[in-house]
PDB file of C-alpha atoms in Angstrom:
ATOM      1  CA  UNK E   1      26.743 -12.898  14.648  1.00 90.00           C
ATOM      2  CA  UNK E   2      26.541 -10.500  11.307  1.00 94.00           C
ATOM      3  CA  UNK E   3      23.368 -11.927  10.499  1.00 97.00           C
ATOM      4  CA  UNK E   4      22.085 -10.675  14.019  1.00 96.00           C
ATOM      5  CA  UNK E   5      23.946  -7.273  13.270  1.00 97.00           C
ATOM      6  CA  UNK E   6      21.938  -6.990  10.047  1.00 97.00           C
ATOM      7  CA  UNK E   7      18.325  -8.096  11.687  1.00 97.00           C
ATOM      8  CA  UNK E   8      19.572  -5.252  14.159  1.00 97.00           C
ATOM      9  CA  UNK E   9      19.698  -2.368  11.588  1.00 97.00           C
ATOM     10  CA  UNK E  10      16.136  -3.917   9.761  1.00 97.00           C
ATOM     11  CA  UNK E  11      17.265  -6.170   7.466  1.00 97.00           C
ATOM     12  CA  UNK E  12      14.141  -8.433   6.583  1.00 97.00           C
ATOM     13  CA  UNK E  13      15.822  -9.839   3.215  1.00 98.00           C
ATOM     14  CA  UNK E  14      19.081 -11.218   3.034  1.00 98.00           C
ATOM     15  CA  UNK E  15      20.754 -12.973  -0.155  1.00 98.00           C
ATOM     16  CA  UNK E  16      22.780 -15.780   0.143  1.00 98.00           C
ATOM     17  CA  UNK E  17      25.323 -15.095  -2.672  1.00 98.00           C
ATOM     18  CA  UNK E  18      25.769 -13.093  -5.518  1.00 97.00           C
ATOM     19  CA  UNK E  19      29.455 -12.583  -8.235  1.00 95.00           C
ATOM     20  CA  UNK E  20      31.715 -12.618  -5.671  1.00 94.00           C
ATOM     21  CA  UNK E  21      33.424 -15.995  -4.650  1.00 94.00           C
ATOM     22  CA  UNK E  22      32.062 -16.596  -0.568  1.00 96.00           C
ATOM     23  CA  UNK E  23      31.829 -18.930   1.948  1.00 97.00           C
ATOM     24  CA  UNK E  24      28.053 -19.915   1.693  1.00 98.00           C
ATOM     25  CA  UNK E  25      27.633 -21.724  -1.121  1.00 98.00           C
ATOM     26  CA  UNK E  26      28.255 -22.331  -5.144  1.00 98.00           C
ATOM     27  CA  UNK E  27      26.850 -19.607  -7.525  1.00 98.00           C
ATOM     28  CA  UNK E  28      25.342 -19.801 -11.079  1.00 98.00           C
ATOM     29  CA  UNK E  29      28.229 -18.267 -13.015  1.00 97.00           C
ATOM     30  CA  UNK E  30      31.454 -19.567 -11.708  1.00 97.00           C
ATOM     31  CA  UNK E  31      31.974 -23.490 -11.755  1.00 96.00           C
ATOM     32  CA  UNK E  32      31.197 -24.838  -8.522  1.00 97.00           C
ATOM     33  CA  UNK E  33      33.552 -24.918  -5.314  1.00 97.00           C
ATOM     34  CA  UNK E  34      31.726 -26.093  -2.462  1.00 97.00           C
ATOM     35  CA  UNK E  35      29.076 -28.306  -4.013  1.00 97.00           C
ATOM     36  CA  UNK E  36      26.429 -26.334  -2.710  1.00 98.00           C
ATOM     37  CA  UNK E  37      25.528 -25.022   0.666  1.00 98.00           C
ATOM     38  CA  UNK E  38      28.405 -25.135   2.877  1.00 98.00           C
ATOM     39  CA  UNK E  39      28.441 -25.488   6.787  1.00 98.00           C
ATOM     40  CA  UNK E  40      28.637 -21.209   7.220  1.00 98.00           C
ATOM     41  CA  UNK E  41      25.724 -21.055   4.624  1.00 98.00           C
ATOM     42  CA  UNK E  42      23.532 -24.008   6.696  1.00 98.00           C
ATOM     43  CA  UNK E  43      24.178 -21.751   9.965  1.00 98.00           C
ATOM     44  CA  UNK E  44      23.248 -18.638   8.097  1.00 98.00           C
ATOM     45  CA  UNK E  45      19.945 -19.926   6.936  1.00 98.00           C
ATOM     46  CA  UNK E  46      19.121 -21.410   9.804  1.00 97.00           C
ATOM     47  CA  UNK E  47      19.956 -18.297  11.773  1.00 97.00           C
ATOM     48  CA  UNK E  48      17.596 -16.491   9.317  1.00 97.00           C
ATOM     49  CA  UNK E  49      15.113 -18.446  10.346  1.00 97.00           C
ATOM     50  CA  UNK E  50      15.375 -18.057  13.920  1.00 96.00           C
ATOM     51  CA  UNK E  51      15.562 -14.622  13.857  1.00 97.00           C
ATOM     52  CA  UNK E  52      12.620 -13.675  10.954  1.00 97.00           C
ATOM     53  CA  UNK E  53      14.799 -13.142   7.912  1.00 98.00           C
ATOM     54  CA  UNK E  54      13.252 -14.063   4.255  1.00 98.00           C
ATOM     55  CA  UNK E  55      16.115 -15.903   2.645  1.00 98.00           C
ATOM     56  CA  UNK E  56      16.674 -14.969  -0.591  1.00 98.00           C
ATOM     57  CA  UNK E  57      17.989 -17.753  -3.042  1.00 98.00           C
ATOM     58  CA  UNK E  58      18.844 -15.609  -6.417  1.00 98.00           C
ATOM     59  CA  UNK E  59      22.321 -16.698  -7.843  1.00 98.00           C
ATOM     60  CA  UNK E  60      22.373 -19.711  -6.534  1.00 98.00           C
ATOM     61  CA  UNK E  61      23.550 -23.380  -7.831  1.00 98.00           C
ATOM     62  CA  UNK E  62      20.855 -25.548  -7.718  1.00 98.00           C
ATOM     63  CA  UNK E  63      23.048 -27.645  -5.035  1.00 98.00           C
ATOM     64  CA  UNK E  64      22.840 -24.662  -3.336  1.00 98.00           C
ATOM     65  CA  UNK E  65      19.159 -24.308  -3.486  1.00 98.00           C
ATOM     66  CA  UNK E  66      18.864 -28.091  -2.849  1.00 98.00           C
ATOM     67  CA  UNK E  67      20.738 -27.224   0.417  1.00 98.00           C
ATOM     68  CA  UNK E  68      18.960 -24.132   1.722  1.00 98.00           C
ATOM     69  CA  UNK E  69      15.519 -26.278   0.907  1.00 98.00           C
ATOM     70  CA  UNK E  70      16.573 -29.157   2.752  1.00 98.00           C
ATOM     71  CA  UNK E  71      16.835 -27.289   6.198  1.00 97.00           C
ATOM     72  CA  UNK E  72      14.988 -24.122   5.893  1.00 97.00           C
ATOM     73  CA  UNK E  73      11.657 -23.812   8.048  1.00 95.00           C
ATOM     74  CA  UNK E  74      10.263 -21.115   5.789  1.00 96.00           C
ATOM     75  CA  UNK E  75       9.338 -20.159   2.382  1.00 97.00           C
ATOM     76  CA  UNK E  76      12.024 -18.505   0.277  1.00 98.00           C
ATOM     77  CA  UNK E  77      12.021 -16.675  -2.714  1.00 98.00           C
ATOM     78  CA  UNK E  78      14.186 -16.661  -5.438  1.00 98.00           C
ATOM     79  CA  UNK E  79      14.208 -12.979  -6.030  1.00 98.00           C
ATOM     80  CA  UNK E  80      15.231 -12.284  -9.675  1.00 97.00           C
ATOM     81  CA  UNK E  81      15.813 -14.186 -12.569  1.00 97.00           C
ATOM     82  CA  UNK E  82      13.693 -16.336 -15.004  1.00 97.00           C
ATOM     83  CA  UNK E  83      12.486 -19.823 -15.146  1.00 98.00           C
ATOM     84  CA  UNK E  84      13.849 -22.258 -18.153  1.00 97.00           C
ATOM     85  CA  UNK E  85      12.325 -25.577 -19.510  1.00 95.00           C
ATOM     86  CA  UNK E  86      14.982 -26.130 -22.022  1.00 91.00           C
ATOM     87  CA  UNK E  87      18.256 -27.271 -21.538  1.00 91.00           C
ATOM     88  CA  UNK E  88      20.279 -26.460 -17.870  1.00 92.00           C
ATOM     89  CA  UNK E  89      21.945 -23.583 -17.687  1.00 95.00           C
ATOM     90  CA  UNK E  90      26.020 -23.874 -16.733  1.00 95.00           C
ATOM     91  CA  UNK E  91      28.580 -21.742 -16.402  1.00 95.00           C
ATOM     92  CA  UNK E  92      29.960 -21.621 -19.565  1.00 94.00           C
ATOM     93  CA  UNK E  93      26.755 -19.848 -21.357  1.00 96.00           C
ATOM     94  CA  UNK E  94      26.376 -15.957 -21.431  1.00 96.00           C
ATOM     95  CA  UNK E  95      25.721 -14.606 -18.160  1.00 95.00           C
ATOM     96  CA  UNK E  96      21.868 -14.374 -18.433  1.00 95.00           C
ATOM     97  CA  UNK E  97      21.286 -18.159 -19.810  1.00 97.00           C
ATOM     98  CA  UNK E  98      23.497 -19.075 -16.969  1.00 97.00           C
ATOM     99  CA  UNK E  99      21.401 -16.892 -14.439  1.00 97.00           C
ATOM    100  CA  UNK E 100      18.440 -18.888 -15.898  1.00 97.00           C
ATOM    101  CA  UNK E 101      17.012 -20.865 -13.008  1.00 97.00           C
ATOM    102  CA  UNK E 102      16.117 -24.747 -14.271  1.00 98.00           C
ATOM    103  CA  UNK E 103      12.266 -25.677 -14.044  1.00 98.00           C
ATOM    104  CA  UNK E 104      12.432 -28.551 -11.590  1.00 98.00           C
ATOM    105  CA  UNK E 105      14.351 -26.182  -9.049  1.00 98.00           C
ATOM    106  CA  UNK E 106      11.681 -23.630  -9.309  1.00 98.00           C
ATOM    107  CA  UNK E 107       9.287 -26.065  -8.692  1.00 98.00           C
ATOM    108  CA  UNK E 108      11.179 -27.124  -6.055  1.00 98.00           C
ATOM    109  CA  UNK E 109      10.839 -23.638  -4.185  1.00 98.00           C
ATOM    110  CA  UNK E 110       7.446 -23.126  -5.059  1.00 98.00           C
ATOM    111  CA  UNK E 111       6.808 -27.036  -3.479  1.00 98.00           C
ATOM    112  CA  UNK E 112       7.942 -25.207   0.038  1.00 97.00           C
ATOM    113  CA  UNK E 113       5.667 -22.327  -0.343  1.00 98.00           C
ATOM    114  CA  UNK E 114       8.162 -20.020  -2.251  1.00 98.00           C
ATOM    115  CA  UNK E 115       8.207 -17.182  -5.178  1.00 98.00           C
ATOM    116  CA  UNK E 116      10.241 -16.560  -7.955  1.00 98.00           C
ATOM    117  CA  UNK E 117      10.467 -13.293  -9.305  1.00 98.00           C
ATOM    118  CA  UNK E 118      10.558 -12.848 -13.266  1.00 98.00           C
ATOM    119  CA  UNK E 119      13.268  -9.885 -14.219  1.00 97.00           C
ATOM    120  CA  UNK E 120      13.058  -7.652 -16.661  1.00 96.00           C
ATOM    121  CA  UNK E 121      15.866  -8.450 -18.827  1.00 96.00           C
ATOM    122  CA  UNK E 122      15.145  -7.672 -22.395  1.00 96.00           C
ATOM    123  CA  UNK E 123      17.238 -10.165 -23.935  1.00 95.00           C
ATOM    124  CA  UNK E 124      15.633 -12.710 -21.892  1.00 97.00           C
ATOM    125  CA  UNK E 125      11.321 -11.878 -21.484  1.00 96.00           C
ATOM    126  CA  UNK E 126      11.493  -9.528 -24.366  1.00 95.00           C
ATOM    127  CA  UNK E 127      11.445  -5.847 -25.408  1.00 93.00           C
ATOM    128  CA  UNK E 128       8.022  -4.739 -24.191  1.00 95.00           C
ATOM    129  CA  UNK E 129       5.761  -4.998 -21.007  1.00 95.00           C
ATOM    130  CA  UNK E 130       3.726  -6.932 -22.981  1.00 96.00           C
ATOM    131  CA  UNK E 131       6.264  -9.617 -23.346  1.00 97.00           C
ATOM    132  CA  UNK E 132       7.280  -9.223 -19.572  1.00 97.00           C
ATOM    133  CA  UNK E 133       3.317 -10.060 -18.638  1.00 97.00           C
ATOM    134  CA  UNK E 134       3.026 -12.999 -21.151  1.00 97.00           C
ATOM    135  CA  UNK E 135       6.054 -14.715 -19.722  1.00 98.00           C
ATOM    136  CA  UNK E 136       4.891 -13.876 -16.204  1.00 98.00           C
ATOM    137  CA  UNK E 137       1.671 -16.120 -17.026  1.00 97.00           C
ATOM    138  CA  UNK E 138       3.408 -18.797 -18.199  1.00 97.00           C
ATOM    139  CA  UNK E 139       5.741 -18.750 -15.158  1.00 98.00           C
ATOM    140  CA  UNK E 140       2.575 -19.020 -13.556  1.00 98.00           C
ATOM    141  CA  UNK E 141       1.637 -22.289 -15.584  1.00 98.00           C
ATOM    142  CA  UNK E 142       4.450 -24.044 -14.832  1.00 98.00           C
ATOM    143  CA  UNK E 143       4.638 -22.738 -10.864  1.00 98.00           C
ATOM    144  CA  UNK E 144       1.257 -21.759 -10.011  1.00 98.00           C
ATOM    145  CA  UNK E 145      -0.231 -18.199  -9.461  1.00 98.00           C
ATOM    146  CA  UNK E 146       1.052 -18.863  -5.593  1.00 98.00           C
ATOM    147  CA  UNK E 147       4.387 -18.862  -6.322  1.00 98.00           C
ATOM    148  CA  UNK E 148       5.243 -16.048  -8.933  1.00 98.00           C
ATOM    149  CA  UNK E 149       5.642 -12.416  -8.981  1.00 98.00           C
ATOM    150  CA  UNK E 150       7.503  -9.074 -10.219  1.00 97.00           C
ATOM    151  CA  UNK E 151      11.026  -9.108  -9.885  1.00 96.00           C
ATOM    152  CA  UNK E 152      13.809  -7.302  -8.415  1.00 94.00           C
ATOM    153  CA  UNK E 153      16.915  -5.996  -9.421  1.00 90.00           C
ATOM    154  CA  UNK E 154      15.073  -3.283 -11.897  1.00 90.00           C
ATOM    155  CA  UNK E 155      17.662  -0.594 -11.554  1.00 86.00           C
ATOM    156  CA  UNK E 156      20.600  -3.171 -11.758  1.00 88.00           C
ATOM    157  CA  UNK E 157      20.056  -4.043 -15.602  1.00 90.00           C
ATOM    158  CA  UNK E 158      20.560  -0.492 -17.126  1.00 89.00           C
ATOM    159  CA  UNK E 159      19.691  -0.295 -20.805  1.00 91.00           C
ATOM    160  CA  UNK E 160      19.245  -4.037 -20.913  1.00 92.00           C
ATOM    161  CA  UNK E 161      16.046  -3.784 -18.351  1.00 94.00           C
ATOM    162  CA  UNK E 162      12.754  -3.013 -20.000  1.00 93.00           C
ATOM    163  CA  UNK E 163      11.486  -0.746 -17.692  1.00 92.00           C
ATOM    164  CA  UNK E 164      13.182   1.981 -15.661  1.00 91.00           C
ATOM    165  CA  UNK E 165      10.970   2.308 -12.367  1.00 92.00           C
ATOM    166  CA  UNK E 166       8.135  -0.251 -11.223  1.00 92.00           C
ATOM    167  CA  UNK E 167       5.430   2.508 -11.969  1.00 94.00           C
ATOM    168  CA  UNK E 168       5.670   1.094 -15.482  1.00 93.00           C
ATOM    169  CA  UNK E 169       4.691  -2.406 -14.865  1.00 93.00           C
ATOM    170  CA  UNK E 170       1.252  -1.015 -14.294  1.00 95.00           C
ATOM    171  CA  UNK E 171       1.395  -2.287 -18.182  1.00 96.00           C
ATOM    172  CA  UNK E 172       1.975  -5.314 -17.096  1.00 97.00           C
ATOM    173  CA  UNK E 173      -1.378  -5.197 -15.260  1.00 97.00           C
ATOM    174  CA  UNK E 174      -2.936  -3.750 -17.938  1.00 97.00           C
ATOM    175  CA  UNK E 175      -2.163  -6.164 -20.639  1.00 97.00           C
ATOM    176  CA  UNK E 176      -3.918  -9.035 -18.374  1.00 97.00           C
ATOM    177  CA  UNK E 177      -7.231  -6.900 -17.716  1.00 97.00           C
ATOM    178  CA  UNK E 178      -6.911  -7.178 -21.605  1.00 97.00           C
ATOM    179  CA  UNK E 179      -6.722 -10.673 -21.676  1.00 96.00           C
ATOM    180  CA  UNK E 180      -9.534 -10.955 -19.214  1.00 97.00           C
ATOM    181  CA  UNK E 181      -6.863 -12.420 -16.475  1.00 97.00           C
ATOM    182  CA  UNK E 182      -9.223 -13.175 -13.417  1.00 97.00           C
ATOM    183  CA  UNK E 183      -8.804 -10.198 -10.689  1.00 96.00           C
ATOM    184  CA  UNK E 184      -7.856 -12.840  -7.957  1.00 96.00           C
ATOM    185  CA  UNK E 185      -4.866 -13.823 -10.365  1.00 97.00           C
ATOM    186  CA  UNK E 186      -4.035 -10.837 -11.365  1.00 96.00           C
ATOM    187  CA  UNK E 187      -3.680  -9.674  -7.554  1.00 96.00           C
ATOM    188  CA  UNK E 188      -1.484 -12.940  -6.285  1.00 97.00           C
ATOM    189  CA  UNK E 189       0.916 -12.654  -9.130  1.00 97.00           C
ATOM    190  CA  UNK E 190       0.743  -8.572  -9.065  1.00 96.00           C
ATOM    191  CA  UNK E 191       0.890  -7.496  -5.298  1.00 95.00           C
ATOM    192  CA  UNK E 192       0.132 -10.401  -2.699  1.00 97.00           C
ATOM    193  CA  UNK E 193       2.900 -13.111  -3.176  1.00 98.00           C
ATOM    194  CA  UNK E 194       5.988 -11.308  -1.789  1.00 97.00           C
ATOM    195  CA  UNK E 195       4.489  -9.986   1.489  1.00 97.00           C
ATOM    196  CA  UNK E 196       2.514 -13.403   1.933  1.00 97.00           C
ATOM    197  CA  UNK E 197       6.236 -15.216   1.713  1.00 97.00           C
ATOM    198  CA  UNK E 198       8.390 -12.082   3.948  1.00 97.00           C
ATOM    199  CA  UNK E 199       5.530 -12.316   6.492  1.00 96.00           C
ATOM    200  CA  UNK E 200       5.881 -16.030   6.889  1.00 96.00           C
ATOM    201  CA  UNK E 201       9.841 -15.978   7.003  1.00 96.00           C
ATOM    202  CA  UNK E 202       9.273 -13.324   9.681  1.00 95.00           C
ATOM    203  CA  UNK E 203       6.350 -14.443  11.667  1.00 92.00           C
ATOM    204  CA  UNK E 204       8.763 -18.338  11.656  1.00 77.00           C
ATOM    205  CA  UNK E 205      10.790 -16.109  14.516  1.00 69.00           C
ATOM    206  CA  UNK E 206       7.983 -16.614  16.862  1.00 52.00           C
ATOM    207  CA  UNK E 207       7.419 -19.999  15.957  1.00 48.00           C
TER     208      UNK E 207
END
């Protein structure tokens, strides 16, 4: 019924979880509790679904995401955060490392149409824009252009965020030009992903 409430008043974009202990499912920085999705979470998904909400996996164990990909009829995005191929993030590591999201679970999203979104947290992708737009790319390597983008969450990072508004990652753009990115890259990783994935999740309500 609140997820109904919140399509009411033109929410498009929910998140499953976040810091706070829920009913949903297991989150990144606490040890688990639920080991994964849990029965409310399965309903809230699928409600999302049915009613043309993007579900929005950031924070998530990957039990969790494991869950939410197992049922949903959709693409989903992961929203904010970075992709890892080193060793799997727990817990017990400093809150960004454990915010990390593990390589096979992105590819895991990105295998049911979804997009991550690369933050901009310095201490993870680097001091510069330049950094943010190599690390970007090689998201992109590992996921496909289809299945990155910009992240969210820019105002949430304060001095630890390399940017301050979004205007700025016209860098970001620029640096690739540089590089002679191909335009038709440039523009799925740039600007098209996200409304390609939040028109699908909504257009699945007619479906």
């Amino acid at each position: 019924g609140r997820v109904k409430l919140a399509y009411d008043l033109g929410i498009r974009h929910l998140q499953l979880v976040h810091y706070i202990k829920n009913t949903l499912g297991d989150f990144q920085t606490e040890p688990p509790e639920h080991n994964g999705l849990t029965g409310v979470g399965r309903e809230v998904v699928a409600e999302c679904n049915r009613l043309g909400i993007l579900v929005d996996l950031a924070h998530s164990t990957p039990a969790t995401v494991e869950g939410a990909l197992a049922i949903a009829k959709a693409p989903m995005v992961w929203s904010h955060g970075s992709v890892t191929a080193g060793p799997l993030p727990h817990p017990g590591l400093i809150t960004w490392r454990a915010r990390q999201l593990p390589l096979s679970v992105a590819k895991a999203i990105a295998a049911k149409d979804g997009v991550i979104g690369l933050w901009f947290l310095t201490h993870d992708v680097g001091k510069t824009v330049d950094d943010y737009a190599h690390r970007l790319l090689r998201m992109a390597d590992w996921l496909g252009d289809d299945h990155v983008a910009f992240g969210t969450d820019i105002n949430g990072l304060g001095p630890n965020s390399l940017a301050s508004t979004y205007a700025e990652l016209q860098g970001a753009i620029a640096t690739w030009q540089r590089q002679g990115v191909p335009d038709r890259r440039l523009r799925r990783i740039a600007s098209d992903n996200y409304p390609r994935v939040l028109k699908a999740a909504m257009s699945a309500r007619a479906g």
